[in-house]
Every structure is written in structure tokens, then in C-alpha cells.
Tab-separated table of C-alpha atoms and ligand atoms in Angstrom:
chain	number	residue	atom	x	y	z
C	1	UNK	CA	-10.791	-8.245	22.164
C	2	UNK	CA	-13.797	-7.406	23.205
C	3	UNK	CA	-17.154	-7.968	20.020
C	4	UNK	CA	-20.656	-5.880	20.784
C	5	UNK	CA	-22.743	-7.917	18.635
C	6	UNK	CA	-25.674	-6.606	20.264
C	7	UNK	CA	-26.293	-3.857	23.216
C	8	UNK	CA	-28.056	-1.974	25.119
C	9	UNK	CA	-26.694	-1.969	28.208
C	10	UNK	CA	-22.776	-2.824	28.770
C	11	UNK	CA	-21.254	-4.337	31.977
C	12	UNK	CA	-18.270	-4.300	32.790
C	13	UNK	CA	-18.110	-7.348	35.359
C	14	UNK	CA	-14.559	-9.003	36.395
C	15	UNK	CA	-13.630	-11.989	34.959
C	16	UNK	CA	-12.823	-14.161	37.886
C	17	UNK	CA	-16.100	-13.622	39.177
C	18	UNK	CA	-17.832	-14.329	36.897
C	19	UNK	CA	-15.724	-17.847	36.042
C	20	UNK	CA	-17.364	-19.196	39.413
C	21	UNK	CA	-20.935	-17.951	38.589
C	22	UNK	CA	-21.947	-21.610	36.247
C	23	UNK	CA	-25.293	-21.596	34.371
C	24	UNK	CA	-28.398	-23.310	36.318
C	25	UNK	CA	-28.124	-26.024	33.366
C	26	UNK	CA	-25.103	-27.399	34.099
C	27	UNK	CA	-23.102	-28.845	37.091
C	28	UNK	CA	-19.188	-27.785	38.270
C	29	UNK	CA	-18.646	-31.455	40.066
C	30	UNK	CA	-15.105	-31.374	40.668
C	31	UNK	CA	-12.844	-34.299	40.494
C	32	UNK	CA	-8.909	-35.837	39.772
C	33	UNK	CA	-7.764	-38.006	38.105
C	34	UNK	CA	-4.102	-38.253	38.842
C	35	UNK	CA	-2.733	-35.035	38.882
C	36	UNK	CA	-5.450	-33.712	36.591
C	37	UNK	CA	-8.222	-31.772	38.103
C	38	UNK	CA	-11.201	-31.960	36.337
C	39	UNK	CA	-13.536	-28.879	36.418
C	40	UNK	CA	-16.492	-27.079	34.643
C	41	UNK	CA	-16.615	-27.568	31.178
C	42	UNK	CA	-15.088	-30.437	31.571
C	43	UNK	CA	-16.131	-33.675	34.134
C	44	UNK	CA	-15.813	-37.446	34.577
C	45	UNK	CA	-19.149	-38.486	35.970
C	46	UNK	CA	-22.624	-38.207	33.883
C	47	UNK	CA	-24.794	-35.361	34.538
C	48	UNK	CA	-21.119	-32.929	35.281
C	49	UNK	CA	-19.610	-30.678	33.031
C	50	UNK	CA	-21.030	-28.967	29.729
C	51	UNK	CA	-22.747	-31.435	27.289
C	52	UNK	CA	-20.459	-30.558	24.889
C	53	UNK	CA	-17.693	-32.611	26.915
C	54	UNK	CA	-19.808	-35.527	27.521
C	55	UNK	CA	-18.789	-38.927	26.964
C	56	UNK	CA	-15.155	-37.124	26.250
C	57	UNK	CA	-12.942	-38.045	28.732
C	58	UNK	CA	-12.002	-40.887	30.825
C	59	UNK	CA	-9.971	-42.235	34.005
C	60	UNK	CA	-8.141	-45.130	33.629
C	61	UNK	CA	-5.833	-46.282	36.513
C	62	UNK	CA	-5.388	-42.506	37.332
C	63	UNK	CA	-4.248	-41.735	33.597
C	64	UNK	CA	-6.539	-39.443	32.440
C	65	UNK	CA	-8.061	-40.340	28.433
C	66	UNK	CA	-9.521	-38.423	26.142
C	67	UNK	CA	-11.615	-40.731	23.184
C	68	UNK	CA	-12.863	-39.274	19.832
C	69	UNK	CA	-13.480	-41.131	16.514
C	70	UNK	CA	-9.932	-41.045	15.870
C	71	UNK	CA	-8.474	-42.828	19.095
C	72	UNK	CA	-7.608	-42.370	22.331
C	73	UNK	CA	-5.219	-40.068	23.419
C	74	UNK	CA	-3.807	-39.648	27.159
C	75	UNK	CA	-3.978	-35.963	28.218
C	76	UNK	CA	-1.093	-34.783	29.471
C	77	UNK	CA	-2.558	-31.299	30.902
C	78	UNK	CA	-5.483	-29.294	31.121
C	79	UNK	CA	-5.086	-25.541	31.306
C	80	UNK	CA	-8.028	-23.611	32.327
C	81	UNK	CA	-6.755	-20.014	31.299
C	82	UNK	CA	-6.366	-20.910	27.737
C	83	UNK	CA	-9.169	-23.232	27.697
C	84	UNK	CA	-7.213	-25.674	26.166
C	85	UNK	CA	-6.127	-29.519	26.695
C	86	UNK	CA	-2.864	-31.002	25.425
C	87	UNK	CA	-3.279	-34.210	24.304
C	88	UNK	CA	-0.654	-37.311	23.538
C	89	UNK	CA	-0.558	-39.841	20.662
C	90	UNK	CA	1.984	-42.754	21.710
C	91	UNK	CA	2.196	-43.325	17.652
C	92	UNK	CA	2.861	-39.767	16.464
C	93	UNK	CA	6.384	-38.558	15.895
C	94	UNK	CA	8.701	-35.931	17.828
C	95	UNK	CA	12.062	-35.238	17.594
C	96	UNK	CA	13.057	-38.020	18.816
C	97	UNK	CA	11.256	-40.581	17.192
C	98	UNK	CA	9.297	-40.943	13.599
C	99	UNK	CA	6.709	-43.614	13.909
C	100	UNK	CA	5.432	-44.541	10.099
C	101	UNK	CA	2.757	-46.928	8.802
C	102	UNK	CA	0.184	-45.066	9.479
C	103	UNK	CA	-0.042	-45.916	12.950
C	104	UNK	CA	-0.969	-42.590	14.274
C	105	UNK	CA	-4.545	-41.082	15.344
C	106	UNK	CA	-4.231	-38.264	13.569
C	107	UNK	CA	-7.276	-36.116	15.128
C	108	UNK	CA	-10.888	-36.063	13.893
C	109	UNK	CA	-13.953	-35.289	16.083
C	110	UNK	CA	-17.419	-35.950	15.870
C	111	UNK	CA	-19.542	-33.290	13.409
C	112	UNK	CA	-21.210	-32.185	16.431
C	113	UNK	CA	-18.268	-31.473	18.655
C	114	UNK	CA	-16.538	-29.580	16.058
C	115	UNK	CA	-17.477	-26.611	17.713
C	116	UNK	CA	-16.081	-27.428	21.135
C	117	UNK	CA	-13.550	-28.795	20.258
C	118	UNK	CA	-10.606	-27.665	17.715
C	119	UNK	CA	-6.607	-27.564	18.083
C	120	UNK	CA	-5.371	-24.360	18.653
C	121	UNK	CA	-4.444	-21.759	15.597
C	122	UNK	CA	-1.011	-22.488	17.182
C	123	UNK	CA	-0.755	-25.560	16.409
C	124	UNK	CA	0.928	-27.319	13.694
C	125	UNK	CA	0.613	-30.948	12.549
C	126	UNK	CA	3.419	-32.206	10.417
C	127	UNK	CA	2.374	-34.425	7.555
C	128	UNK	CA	4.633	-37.137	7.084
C	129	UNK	CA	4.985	-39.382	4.022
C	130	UNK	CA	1.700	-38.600	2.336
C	131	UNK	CA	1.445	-40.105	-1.011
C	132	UNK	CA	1.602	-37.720	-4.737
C	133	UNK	CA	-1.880	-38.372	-4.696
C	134	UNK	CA	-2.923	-37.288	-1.106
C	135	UNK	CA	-6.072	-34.702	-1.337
C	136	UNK	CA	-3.781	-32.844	0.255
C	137	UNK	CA	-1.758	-31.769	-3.120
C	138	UNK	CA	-4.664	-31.854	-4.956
C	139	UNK	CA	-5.557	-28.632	-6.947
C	140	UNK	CA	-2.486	-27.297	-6.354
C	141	UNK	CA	-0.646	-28.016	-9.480
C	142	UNK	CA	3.042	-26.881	-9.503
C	143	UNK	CA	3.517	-26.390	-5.547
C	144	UNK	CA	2.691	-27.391	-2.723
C	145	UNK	CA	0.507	-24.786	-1.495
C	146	UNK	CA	-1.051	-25.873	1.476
C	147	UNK	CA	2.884	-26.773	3.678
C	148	UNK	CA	3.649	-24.064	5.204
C	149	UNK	CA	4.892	-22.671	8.623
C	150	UNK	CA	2.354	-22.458	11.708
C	151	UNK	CA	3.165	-20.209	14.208
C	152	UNK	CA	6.696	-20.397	13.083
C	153	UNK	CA	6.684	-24.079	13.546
C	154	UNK	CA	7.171	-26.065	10.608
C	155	UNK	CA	8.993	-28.771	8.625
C	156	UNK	CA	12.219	-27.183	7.665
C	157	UNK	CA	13.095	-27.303	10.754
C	158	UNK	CA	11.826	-30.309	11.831
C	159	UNK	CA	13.615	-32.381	9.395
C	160	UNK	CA	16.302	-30.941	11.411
C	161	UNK	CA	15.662	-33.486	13.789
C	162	UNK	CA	18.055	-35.988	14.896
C	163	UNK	CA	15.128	-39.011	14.338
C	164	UNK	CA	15.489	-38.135	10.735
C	165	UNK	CA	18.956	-38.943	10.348
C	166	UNK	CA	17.866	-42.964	10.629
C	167	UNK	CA	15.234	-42.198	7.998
C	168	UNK	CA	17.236	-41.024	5.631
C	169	UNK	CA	17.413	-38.663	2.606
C	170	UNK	CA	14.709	-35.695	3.328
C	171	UNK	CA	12.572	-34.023	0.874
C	172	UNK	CA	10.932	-30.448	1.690
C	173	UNK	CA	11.222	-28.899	-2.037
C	174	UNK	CA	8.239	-26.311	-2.722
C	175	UNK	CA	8.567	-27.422	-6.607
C	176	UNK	CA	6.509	-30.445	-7.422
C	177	UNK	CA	8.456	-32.452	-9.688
C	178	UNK	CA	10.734	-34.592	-7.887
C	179	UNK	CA	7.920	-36.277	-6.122
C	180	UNK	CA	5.541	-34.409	-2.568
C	181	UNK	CA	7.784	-33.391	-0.024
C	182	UNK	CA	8.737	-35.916	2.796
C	183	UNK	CA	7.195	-33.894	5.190
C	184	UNK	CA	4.336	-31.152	4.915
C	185	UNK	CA	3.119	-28.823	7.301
C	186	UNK	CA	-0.443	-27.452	7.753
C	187	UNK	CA	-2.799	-25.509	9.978
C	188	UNK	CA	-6.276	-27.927	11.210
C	189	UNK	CA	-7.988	-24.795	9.542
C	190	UNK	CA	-6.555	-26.154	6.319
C	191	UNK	CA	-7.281	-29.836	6.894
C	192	UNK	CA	-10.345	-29.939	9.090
C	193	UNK	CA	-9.448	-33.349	9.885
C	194	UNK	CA	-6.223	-34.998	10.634
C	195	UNK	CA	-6.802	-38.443	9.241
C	196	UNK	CA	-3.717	-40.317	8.069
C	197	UNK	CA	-5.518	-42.989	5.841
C	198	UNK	CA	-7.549	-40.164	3.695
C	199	UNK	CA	-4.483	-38.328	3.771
C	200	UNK	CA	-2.914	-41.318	2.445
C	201	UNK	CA	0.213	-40.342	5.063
C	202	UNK	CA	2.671	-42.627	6.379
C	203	UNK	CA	2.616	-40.563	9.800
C	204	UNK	CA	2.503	-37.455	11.378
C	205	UNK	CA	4.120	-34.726	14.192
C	206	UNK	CA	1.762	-32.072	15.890
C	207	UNK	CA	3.706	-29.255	18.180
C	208	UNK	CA	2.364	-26.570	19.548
C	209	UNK	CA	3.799	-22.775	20.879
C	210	UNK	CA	3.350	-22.189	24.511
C	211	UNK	CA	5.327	-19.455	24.530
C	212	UNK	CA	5.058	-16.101	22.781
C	213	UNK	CA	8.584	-16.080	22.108
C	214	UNK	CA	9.747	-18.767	19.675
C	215	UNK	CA	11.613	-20.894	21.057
C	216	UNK	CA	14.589	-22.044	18.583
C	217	UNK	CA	14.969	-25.628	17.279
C	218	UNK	CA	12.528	-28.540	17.139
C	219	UNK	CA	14.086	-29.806	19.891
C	220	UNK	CA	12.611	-27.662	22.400
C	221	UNK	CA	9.349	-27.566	20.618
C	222	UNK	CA	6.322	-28.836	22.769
C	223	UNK	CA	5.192	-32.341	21.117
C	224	UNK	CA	1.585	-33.132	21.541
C	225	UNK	CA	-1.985	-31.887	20.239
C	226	UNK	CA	-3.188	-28.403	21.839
C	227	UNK	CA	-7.215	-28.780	21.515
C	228	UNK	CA	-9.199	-25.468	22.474
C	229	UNK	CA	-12.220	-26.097	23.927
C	230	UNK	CA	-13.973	-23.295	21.930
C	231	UNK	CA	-13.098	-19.545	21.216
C	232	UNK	CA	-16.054	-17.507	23.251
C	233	UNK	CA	-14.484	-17.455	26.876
C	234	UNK	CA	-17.835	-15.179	28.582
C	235	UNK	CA	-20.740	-14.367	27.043
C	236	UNK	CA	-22.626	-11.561	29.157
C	237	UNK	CA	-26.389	-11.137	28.228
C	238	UNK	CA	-28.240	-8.734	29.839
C	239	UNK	CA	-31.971	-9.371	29.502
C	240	UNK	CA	-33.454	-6.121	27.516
C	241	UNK	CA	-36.941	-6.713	29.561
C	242	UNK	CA	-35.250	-5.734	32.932
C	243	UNK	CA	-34.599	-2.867	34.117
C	244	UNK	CA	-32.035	-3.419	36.643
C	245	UNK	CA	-28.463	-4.849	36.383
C	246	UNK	CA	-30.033	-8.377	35.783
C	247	UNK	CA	-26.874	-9.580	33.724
C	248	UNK	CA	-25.712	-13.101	33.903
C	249	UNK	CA	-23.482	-15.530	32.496
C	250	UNK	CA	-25.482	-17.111	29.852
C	251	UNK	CA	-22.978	-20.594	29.018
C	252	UNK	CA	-19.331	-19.824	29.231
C	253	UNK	CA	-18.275	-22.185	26.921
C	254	UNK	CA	-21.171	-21.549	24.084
C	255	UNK	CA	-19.620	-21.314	20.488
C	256	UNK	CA	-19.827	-18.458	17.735
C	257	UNK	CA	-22.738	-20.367	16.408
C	258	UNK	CA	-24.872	-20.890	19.170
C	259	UNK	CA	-24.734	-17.177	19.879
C	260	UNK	CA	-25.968	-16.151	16.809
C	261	UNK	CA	-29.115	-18.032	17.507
C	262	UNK	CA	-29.371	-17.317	20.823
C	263	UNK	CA	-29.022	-13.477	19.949
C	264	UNK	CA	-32.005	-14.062	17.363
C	265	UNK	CA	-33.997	-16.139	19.785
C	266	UNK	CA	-33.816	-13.715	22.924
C	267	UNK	CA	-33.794	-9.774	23.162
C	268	UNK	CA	-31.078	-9.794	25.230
C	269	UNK	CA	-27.496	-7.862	25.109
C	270	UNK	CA	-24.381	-10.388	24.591
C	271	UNK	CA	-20.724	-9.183	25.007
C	272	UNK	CA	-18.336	-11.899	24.700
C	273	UNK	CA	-14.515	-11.382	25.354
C	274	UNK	CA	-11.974	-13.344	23.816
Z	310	NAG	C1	-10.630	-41.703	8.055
Z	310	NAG	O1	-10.786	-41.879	6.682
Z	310	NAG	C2	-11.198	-43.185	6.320
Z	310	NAG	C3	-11.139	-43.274	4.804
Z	310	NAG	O2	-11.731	-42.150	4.204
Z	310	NAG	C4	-12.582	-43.431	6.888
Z	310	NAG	O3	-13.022	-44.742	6.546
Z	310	NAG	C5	-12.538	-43.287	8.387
Z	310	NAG	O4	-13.841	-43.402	8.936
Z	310	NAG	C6	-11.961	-41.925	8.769
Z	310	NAG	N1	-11.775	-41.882	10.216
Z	310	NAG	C7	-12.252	-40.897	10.980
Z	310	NAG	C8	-11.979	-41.002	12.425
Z	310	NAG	O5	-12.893	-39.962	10.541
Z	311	NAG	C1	1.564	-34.930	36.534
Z	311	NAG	O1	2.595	-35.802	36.920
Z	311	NAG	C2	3.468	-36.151	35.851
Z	311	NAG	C3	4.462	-37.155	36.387
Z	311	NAG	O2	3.808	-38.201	36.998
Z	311	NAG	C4	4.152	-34.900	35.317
Z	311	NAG	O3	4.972	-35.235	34.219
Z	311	NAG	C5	3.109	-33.910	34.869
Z	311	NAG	O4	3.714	-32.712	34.465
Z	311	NAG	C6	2.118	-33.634	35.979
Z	311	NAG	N1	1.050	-32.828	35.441
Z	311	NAG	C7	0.523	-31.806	36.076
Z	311	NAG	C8	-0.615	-31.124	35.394
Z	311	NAG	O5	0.916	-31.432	37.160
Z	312	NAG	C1	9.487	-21.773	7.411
Z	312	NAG	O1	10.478	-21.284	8.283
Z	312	NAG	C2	11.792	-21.646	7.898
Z	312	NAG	C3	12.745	-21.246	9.003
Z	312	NAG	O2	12.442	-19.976	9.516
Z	312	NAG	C4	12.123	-20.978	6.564
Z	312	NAG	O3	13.419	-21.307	6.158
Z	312	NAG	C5	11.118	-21.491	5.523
Z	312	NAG	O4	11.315	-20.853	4.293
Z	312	NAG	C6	9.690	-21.302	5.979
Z	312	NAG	N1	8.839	-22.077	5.085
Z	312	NAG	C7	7.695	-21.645	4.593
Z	312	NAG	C8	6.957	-22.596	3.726
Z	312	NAG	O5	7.259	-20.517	4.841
């Protein structure tokens, strides 16, 4: 999808070359950390990588962290395509294991990194144990409005899981009633913050599509949190002043927001491809 929020002149400029083209602002500074190559947005040594990534991630004995407000979370892979970074909580629950007592991190970023940072629409985070009186039921007299499926993900099927069968009896009624459901599912868009102790959850699952095609059963689901790091993947500017094709990348990882005010602060042209 392709948004002309403002134009005078279009360019049509291929992606890959444009990838390797970084603002003057900001430094590529390659490195590894086990496996995991680190590259432009992202970066483990000061004065790398976009400021939005800063102070972000960490190398620790070639394990690669990744530390918000709400913990610390090893990543297990960073995929530069999708922009995205899939992150793992040793204390949130799969199919194999449910891990209650509020142990988990949940996710929660600073106010300021909201913006670059946000799981994927695809993901779905699987509320488990949250009290009658969990915000997240609140206003929703009679059901429970807010569970639902993500992506075709969600807690029907989940409960399906052979870790629930040393749980016990499961709950996933849509009629209030007979007590919140055992398990509820939700979008981040819905939440805005995954935190099990306002929540007033017990724990929590998050599992993500990587696949267009469903895959069937939760256990071939992919277990872990899939963070995008922001939605605009190029924006394009082309400086209205010039008169040649003077177009350049203006940040490649700038946010909805910041475009907005960067449109009303410069005359320039801004394409930006999703
Ligand atoms: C989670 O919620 C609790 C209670 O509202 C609050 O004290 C805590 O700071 C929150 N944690 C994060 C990471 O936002
Ligand atoms: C890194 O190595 C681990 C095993 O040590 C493997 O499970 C993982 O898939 C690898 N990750 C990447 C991005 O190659
Ligand atoms: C979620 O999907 C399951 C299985 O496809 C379906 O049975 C269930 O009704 C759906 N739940 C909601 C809340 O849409």
C-alpha cells in the first residue's frame, strides 16, 4: 500500500536501494551477538542504530536481551523484512507449559517508545486467570467483549492444550455469570499494555502467525512476542525547493506521527510504503 500524503513529484525508487542509503543522523554499525546480527535500526554500542532503539537491547554471554519496563526478554530472532523482533518470556505459558502467579512480564514499553515499538496486529496474548474484577471486563456487562480471536489464534483452542489437562477444569464461556473465563484473548490494540498485576491475571500466552496460512492446532503455533519496530517502512521526501531528482530517504524507521510534523515543518513530498 502505497499513502500520497503530500506530492509533487513521485519517485519511484527500488526498495533495496534505498534500504542501504541510512540518514546522515544516524549510524549502520554492524555487529552479532550470537547468531543475531544486529543492524540499522537496531545496534549494541552507543552512538549506532536509530535513537528510538537506544538503550534497548543487550549482549549477554552471546544471548542477545531485549529490556523494557516490563522485564527482560531474550530475543530469539530479528527479521529485517518484517521489521519485527520475536521476543521470549521464560515465565509465559505455551502449550506445553502454564506458568501462574503472576510471574510473567507481560509487555509494557516506555510512553516514548510506544511508537517504535508495538507487537504485531498478528499477535495474540492470551490472558490467563484474570480476576472478575480485572479492567479488563470492566464496562462490559453481560459478556466478555474484549476475548476474542487474533488472527485466528485464540483461546478455544488453546485450552486445547495438553498443559491444561494438569490445570484442570477450563472455563471459556462468552456469558458472564459463572465467573470470567479461564482464559481470555485480546489484541495489544485492545490492551495497550500487557501488565499482569493491573490486569489482576494469574499469567499469560502470546503467539504469533508467521504464516499466511493458519496453521491448525496450538501446538504448532509460534510461542513468543512478535514486536514491530514501527509501521512506515520508507518515507521518500523530495525537497519541493529543488528542481532536480533531489529525493532521499528522510528516516526509514520514522513513525505516523513524526511524519505528520515533519510534513508541516518542511515543503517537501513524502511517500511512504507499507
Ligand atoms: C504494572 O501495573 C502496576 C500496578 O498498576 C504498576 O505499579 C507497575 O508500574 C506497572 N508496570 C509497568 C511495567 O508498567
Ligand atoms: C540461533 O541458534 C539457535 C541455537 O543455538 C537456534 O535455535 C536459532 O534458530 C538460531 N537463530 C538464528 C536467527 O539463526
Ligand atoms: C475463535 O475460533 C474458534 C475456532 O475457530 C471458534 O470456535 C470460536 O468461536 C472463536 N471465538 C471467538 C470469540 O470468535
Amino acid at each position: 500500500m502505497v499513502h500520497l500524503l503530500f506530492t509533487t513529484t513521485l519517485f519511484i525508487a527500488s526498495l533495496p536501494l534505498l534500504a542501504h542509503t541510512y540518514p546522515n543522523h544516524v549510524k549502520a554499525c554492524r555487529s552479532y551477538c550470537g547468531n543475531i546480527t544486529l543492524d540499522y535500526p537496531f545496534a549494541l554500542q552507543p552512538g549506532c542504530g536509530h535513537p528510538g532503539f537506544r538503550d534497548l537491547l543487550f549482549c549477554i554471554n552471546d544471548v542477545l536481551m531485549f529490556h523494557i519496563p516490563s522485564g527482560s526478554y531474550r530475543v530469539l530472532n530479528i527479521d529485517y523484512a518484517y521489521q519485527s523482533l520475536t521476543l521470549h518470556d521464560p515465565y509465559m505459558s505455551t502449550c506445553d507449559s502454564i506458568v501462574l502467579g503472576g510471574r510473567g512480564n507481560g509487555f509494557a514499553v516506555e510512553h516514548w517508545r510506544a511508537s517504535y515499538l508495538t507487537p504485531a496486529s498478528d499477535n495474540v496474548f492470551m490472558l490467563i486467570g484474570c480476576s472478575a474484577e480485572s479492567p479488563l471486563f470492566q464496562g462490559f456487562p453481560g459478556k466478555h467483549l474484549p476475548c476474542q480471536n487474533v488472527s485466528g489464534l485464540g483461546c478455544e483452542e488453546y485450552l486445547g492444550c495438553p498443559a491444561w489437562d494438569v490445570i484442570g477444569p477450563k472455563r471459556v464461556g462468552t456469558v458472564y455469570g459463572s465467573g470470567p473465563p479461564e482464559c481470555c484473548a485480546v489484541g495489544f490494540d485492545a490492551i495497550r499494555a500487557v501488565n499482569l498485576t493491573r490486569l489482576e491475571c494469574q499469567g499469560y500466552s502470546s503467539a504469533y502467525n508467521v504464516a499466511p496460512v493458519r496453521i491448525s492446532g496450538p501446538d504448532g503455533w509460534s510461542y513468543g512476542i512478535r514486536v514491530r519496530s514501527c509501521n512506515a517502512l520508507i518515507i521518500l521526501s523530495t525537497n519541493m525547493a529543488s528542481s532536480g531528482h533531489n529525493s532521499r530517504v528522510l528516516d526509514l524507521y520514522d513513525c505516523l506521527d513524526d511524519i505528520q510534523s515533519k510534513l508541516k515543518a518542511s515543503h517537501t513530498a513524502v511517500m511512504i510504503m507499507f
